[in-house]
PDB file of C-alpha atoms in Angstrom:
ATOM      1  CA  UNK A  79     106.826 -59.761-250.885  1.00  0.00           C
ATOM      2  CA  UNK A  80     105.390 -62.588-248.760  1.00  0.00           C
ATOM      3  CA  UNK A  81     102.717 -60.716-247.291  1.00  0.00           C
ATOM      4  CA  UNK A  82     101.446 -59.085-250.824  1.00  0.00           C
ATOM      5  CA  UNK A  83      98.402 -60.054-252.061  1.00  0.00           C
ATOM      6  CA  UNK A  84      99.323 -61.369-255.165  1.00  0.00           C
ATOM      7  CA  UNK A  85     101.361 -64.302-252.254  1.00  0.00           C
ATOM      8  CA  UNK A  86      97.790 -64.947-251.191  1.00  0.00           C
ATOM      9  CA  UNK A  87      96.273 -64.959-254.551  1.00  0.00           C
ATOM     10  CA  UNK A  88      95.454 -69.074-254.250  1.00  0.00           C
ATOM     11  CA  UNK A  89      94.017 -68.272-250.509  1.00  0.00           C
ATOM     12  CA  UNK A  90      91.841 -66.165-251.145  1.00  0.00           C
ATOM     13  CA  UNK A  91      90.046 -67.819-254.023  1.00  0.00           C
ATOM     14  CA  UNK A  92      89.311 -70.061-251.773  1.00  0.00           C
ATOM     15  CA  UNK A  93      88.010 -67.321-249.712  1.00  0.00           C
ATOM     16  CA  UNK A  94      90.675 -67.197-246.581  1.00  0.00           C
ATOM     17  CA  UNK A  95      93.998 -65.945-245.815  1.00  0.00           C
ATOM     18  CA  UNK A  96      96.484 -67.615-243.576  1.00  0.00           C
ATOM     19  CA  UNK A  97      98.558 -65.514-241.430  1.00  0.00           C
ATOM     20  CA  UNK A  98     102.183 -67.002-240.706  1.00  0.00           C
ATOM     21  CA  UNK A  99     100.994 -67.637-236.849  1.00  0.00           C
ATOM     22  CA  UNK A 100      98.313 -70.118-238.092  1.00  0.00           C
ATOM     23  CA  UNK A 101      95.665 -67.602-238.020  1.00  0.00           C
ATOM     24  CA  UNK A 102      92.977 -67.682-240.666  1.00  0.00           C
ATOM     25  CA  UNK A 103      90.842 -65.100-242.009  1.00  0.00           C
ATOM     26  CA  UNK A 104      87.757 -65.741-243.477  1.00  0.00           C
ATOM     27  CA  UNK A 105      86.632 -63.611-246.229  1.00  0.00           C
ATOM     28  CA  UNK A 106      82.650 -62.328-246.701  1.00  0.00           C
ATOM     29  CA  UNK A 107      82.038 -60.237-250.073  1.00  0.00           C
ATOM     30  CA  UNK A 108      81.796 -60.434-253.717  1.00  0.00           C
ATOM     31  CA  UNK A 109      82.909 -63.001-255.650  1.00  0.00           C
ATOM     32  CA  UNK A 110      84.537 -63.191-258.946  1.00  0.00           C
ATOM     33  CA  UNK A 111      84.290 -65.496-261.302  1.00  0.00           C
ATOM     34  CA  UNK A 112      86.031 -66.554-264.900  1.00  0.00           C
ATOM     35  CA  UNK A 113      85.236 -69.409-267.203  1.00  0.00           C
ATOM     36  CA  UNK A 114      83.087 -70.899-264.479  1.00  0.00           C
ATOM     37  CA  UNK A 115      86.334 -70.716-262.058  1.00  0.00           C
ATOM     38  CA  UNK A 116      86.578 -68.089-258.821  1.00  0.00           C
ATOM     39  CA  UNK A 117      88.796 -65.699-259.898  1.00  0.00           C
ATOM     40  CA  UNK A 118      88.937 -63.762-256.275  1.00  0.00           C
ATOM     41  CA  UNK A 119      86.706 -61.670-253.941  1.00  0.00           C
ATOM     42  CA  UNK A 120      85.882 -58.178-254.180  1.00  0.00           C
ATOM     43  CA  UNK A 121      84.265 -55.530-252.055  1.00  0.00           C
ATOM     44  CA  UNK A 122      84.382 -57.667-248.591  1.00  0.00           C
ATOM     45  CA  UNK A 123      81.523 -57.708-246.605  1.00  0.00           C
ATOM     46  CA  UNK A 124      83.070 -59.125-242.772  1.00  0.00           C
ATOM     47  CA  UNK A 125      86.073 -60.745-241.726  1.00  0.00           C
ATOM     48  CA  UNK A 126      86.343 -63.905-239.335  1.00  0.00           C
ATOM     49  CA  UNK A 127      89.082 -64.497-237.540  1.00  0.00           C
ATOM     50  CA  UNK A 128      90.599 -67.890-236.045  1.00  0.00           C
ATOM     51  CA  UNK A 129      93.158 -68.041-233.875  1.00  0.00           C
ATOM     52  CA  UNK A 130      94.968 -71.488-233.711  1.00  0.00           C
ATOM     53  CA  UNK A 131      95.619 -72.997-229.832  1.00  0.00           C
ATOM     54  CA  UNK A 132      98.599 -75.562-228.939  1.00  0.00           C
ATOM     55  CA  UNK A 133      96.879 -77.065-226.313  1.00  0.00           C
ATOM     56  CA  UNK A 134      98.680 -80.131-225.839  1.00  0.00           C
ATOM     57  CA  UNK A 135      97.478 -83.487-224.515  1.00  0.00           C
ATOM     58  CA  UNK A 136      94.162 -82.726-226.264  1.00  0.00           C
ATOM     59  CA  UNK A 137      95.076 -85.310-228.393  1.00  0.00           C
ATOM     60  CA  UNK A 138      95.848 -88.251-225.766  1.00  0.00           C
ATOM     61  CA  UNK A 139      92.326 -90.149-225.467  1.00  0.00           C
ATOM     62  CA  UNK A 140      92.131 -90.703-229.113  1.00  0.00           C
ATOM     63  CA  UNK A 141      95.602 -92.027-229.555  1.00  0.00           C
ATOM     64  CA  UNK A 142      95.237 -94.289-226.361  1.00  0.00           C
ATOM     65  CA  UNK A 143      91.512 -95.656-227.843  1.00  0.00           C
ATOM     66  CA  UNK A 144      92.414 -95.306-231.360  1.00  0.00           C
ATOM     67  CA  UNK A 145      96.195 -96.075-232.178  1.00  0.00           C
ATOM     68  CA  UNK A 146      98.001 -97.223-229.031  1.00  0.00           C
ATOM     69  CA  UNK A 147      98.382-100.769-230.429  1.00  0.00           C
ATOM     70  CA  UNK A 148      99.150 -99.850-233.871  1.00  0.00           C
ATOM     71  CA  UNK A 149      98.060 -96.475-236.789  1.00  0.00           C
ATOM     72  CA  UNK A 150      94.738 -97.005-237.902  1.00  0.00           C
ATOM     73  CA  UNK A 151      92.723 -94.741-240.154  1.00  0.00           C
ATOM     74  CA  UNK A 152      90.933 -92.082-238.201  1.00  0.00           C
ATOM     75  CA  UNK A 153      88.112 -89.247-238.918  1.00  0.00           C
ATOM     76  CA  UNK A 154      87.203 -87.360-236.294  1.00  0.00           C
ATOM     77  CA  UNK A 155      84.030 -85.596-237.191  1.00  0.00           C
ATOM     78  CA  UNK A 156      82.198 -82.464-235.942  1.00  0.00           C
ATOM     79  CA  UNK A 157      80.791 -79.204-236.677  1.00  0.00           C
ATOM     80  CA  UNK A 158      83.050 -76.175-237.008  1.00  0.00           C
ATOM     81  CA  UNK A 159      84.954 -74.750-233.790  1.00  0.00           C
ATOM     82  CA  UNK A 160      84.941 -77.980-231.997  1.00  0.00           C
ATOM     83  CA  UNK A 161      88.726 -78.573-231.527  1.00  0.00           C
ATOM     84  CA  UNK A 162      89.464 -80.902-234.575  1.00  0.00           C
ATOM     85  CA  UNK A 163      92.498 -78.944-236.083  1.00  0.00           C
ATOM     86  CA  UNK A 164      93.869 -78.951-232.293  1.00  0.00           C
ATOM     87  CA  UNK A 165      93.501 -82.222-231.649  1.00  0.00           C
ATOM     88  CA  UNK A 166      95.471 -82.785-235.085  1.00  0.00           C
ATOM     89  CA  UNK A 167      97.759 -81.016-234.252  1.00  0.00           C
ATOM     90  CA  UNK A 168      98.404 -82.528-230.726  1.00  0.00           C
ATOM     91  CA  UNK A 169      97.879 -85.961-232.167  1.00  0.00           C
ATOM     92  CA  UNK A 170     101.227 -85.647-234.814  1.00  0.00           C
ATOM     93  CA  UNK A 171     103.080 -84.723-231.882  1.00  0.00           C
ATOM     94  CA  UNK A 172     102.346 -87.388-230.361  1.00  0.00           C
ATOM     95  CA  UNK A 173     102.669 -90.450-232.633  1.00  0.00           C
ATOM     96  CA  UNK A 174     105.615 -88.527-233.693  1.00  0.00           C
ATOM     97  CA  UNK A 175     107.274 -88.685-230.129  1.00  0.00           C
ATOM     98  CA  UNK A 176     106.019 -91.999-229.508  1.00  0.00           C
ATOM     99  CA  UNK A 177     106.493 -93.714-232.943  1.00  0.00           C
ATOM    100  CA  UNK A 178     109.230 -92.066-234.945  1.00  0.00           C
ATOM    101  CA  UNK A 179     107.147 -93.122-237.631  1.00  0.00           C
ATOM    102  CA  UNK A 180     107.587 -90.527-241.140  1.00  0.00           C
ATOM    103  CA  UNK A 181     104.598 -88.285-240.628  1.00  0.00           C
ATOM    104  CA  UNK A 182     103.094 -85.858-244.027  1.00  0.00           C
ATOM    105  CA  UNK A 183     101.098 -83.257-242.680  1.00  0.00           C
ATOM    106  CA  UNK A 184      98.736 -82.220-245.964  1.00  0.00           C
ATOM    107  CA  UNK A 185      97.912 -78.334-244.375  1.00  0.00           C
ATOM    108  CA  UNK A 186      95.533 -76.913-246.891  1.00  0.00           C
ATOM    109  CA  UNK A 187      94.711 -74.716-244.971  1.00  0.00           C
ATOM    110  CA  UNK A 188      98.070 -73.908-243.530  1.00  0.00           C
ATOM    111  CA  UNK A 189      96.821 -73.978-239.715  1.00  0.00           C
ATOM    112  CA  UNK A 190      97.394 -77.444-238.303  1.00  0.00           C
ATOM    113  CA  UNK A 191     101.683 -76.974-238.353  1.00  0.00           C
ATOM    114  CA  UNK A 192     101.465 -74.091-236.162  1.00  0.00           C
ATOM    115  CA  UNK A 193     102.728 -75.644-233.334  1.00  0.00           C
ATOM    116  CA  UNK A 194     104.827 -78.444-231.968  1.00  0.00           C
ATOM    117  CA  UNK A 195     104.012 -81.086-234.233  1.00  0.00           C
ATOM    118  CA  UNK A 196     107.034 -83.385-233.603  1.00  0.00           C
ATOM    119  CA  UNK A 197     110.553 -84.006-235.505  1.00  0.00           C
ATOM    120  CA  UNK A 198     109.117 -86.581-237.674  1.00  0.00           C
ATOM    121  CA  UNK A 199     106.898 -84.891-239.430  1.00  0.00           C
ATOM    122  CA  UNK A 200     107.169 -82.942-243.092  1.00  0.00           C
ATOM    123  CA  UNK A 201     104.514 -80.043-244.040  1.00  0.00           C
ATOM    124  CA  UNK A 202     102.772 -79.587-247.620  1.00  0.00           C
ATOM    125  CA  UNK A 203     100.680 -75.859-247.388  1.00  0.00           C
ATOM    126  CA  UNK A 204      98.225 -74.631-249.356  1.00  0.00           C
ATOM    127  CA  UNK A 205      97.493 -77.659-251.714  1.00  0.00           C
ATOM    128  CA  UNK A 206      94.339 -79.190-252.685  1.00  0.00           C
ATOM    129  CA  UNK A 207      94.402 -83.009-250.886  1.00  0.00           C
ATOM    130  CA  UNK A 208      94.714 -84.711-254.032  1.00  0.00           C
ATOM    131  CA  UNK A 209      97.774 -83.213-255.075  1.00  0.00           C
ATOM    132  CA  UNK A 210      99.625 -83.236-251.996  1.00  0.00           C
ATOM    133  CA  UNK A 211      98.614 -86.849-251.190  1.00  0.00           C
ATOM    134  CA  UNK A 212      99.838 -87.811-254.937  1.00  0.00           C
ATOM    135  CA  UNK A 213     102.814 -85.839-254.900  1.00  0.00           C
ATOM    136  CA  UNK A 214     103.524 -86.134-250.980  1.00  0.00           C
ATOM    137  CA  UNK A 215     104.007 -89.810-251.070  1.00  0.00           C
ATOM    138  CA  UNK A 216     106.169 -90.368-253.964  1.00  0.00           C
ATOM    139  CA  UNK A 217     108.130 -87.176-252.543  1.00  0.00           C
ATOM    140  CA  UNK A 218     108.006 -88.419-248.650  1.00  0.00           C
ATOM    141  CA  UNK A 219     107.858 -91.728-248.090  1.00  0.00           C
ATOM    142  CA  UNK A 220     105.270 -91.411-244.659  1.00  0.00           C
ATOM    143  CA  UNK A 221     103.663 -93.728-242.851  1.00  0.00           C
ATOM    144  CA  UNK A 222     100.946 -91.760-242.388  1.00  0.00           C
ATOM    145  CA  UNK A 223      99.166 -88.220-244.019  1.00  0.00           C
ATOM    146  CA  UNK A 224      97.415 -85.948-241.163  1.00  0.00           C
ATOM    147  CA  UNK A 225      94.728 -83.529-243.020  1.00  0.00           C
ATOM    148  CA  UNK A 226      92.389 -80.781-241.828  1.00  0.00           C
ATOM    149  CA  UNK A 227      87.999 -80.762-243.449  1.00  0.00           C
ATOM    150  CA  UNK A 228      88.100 -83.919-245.637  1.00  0.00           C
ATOM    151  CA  UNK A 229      85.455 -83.594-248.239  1.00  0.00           C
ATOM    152  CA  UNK A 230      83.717 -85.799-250.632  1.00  0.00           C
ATOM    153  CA  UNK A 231      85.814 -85.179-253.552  1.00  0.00           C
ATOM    154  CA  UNK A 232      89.091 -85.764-251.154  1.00  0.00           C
ATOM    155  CA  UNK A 233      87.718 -89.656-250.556  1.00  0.00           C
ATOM    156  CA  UNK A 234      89.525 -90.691-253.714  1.00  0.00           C
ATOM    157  CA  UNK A 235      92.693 -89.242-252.736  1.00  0.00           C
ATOM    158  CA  UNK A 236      92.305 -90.943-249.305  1.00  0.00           C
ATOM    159  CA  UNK A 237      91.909 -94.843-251.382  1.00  0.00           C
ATOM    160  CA  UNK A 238      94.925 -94.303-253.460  1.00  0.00           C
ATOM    161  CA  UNK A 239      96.518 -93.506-249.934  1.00  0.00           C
ATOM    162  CA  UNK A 240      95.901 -96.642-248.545  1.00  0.00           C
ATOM    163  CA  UNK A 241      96.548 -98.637-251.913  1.00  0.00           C
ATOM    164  CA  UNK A 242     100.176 -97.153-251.441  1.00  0.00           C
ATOM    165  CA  UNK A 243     100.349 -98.448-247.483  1.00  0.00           C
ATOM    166  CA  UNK A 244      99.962 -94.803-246.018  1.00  0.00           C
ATOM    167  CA  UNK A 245      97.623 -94.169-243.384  1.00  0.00           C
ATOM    168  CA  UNK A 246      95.316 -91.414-243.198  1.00  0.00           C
ATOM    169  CA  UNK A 247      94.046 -89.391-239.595  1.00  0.00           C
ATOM    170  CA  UNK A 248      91.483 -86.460-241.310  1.00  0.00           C
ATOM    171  CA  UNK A 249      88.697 -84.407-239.916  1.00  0.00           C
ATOM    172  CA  UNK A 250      85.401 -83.813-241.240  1.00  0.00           C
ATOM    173  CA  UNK A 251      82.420 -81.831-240.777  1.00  0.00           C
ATOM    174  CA  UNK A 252      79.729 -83.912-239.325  1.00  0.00           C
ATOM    175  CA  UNK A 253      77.858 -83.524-236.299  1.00  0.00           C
ATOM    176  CA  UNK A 254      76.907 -87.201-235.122  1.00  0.00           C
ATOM    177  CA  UNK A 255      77.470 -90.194-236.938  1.00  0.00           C
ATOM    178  CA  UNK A 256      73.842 -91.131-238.539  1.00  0.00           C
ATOM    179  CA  UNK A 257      75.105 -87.872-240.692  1.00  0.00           C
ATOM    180  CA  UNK A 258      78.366 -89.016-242.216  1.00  0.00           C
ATOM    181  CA  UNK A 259      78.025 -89.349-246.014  1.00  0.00           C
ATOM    182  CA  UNK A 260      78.408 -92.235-247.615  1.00  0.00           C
ATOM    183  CA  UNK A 261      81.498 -91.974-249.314  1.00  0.00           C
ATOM    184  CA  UNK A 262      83.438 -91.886-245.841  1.00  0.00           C
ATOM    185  CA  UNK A 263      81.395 -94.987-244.477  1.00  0.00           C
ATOM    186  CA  UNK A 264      83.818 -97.889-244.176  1.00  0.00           C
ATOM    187  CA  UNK A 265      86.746 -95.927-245.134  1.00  0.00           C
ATOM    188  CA  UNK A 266      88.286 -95.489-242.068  1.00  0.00           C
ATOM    189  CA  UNK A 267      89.081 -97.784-239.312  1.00  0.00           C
ATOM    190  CA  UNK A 268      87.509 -95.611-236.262  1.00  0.00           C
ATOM    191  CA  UNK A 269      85.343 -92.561-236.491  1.00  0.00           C
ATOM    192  CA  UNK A 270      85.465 -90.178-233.378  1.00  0.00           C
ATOM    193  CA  UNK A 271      82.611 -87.832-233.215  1.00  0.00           C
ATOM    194  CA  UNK A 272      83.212 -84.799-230.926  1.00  0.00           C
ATOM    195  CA  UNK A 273      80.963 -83.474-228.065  1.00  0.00           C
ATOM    196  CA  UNK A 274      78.406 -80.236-230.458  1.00  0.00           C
ATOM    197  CA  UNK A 275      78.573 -79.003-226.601  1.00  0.00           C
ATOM    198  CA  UNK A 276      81.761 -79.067-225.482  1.00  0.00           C
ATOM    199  CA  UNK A 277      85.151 -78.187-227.336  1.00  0.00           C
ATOM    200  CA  UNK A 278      87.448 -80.863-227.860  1.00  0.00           C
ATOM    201  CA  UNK A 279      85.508 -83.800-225.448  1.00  0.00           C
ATOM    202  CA  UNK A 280      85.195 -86.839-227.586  1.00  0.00           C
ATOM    203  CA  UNK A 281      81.072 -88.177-227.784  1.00  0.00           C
ATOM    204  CA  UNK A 282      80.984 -91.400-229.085  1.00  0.00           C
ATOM    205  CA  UNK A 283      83.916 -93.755-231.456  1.00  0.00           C
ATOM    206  CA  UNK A 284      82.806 -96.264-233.517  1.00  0.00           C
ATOM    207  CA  UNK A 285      84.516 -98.987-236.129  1.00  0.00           C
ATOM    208  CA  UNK A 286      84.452 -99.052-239.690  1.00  0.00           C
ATOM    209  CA  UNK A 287      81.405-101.185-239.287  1.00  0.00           C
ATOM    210  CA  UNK A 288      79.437 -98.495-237.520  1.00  0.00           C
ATOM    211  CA  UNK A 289      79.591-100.498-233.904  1.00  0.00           C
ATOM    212  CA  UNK A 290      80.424 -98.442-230.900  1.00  0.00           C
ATOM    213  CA  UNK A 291      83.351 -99.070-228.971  1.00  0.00           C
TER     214      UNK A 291
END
């Protein structure tokens, strides 16, 4: 059934379990590995819980300083628990509603489409980046691809986006700009780095160049 484990098998190798509310669970124990690959986790050690909130609005200073005119490319960077998948979340609602533009929500991670996310938008779950950017935009045809905790290794994924004319909104984890690794540095068009002390207050934006604005 949906809820066995062997429906969760991928999840938890990656050491997490989405519930069908958006929560996630994060797994603590022992893993296994085979030929180098995890295989799954054994004798669990703690559980942490998130709980997803719609808050919306969250998501209205960025698109007014960020994409108002026109999409851009957009990280916004913090550390964990800051608001980012919220403000994702808010944010396709909005350029939905106010664009109509063909939106491809890439939810590894299967918590950023637990809300209102508007009637333009498609959802890809539980794939790695590069396959549902690769496969998402022959499949989709969007505008634009909205992703959850960008890493490294997703930076390629995120080129062959924009060689195809898609536009990319991520988050990352990075808490102030002098600490955003090189392979993200001039790859988007405005980096918004959140407030380490307050959820979901914006800090500081700057351009692709580094400059504040």
């Amino acid at each position: 059934g949906k809820d066995s484990v062997y429906s969760v098998e991928e999840q938890i190798k990656s050491g997490f379990i989405t519930t069908e509310n958006g929560a996630r669970l994060g797994l603590a124990g022992e893993y296994v590995f085979d030929k180098g690959q995890p295989l799954s986790i054994r004798n669990f050690t703690s559980v942490c819980i998130r709980i997803p909130h719609e808050i919306k609005g969250c998501g209205n200073e960025i698109y007014v300083k960020c994409l108002q005119d026109r999409l851009k490319n957009v990280l916004i960077a913090s550390p964990p628990g800051l608001g980012k998948t919220t403000i994702l979340r808010d944010l396709a609602r909005i350029i939905s509603e106010k664009t109509k533009k063909n939106i491809l929500i890439c939810d590894e991670r299967g918590e950023i489409a637990c809300g209102d996310i508007g009637e333009t938008c498609d959802v890809m779950k539980y794939s790695d980046k590069n396959t549902a950017f690769s496969s998402g935009i022959r499949a989709m045809r969007p505008d634009l691809i909205i992703t959850d905790e960008l890493s490294e290794l997703d930076c390629n994924a995120v080129k062959k986006a924009y060689c195809a004319g898609v536009f990319v909104i991520a988050s990352a984890h990075f808490s102030r700009k002098e600490r955003i690794k090189e392979e993200f540095l001039g790859l988007f068009d405005r980096y918004v780095i959140l407030n380490d002390e307050k959820i979901g207050e914006i800090a500081d934006i700057y351009d692709r160049e580094g400059k504040k604005i």
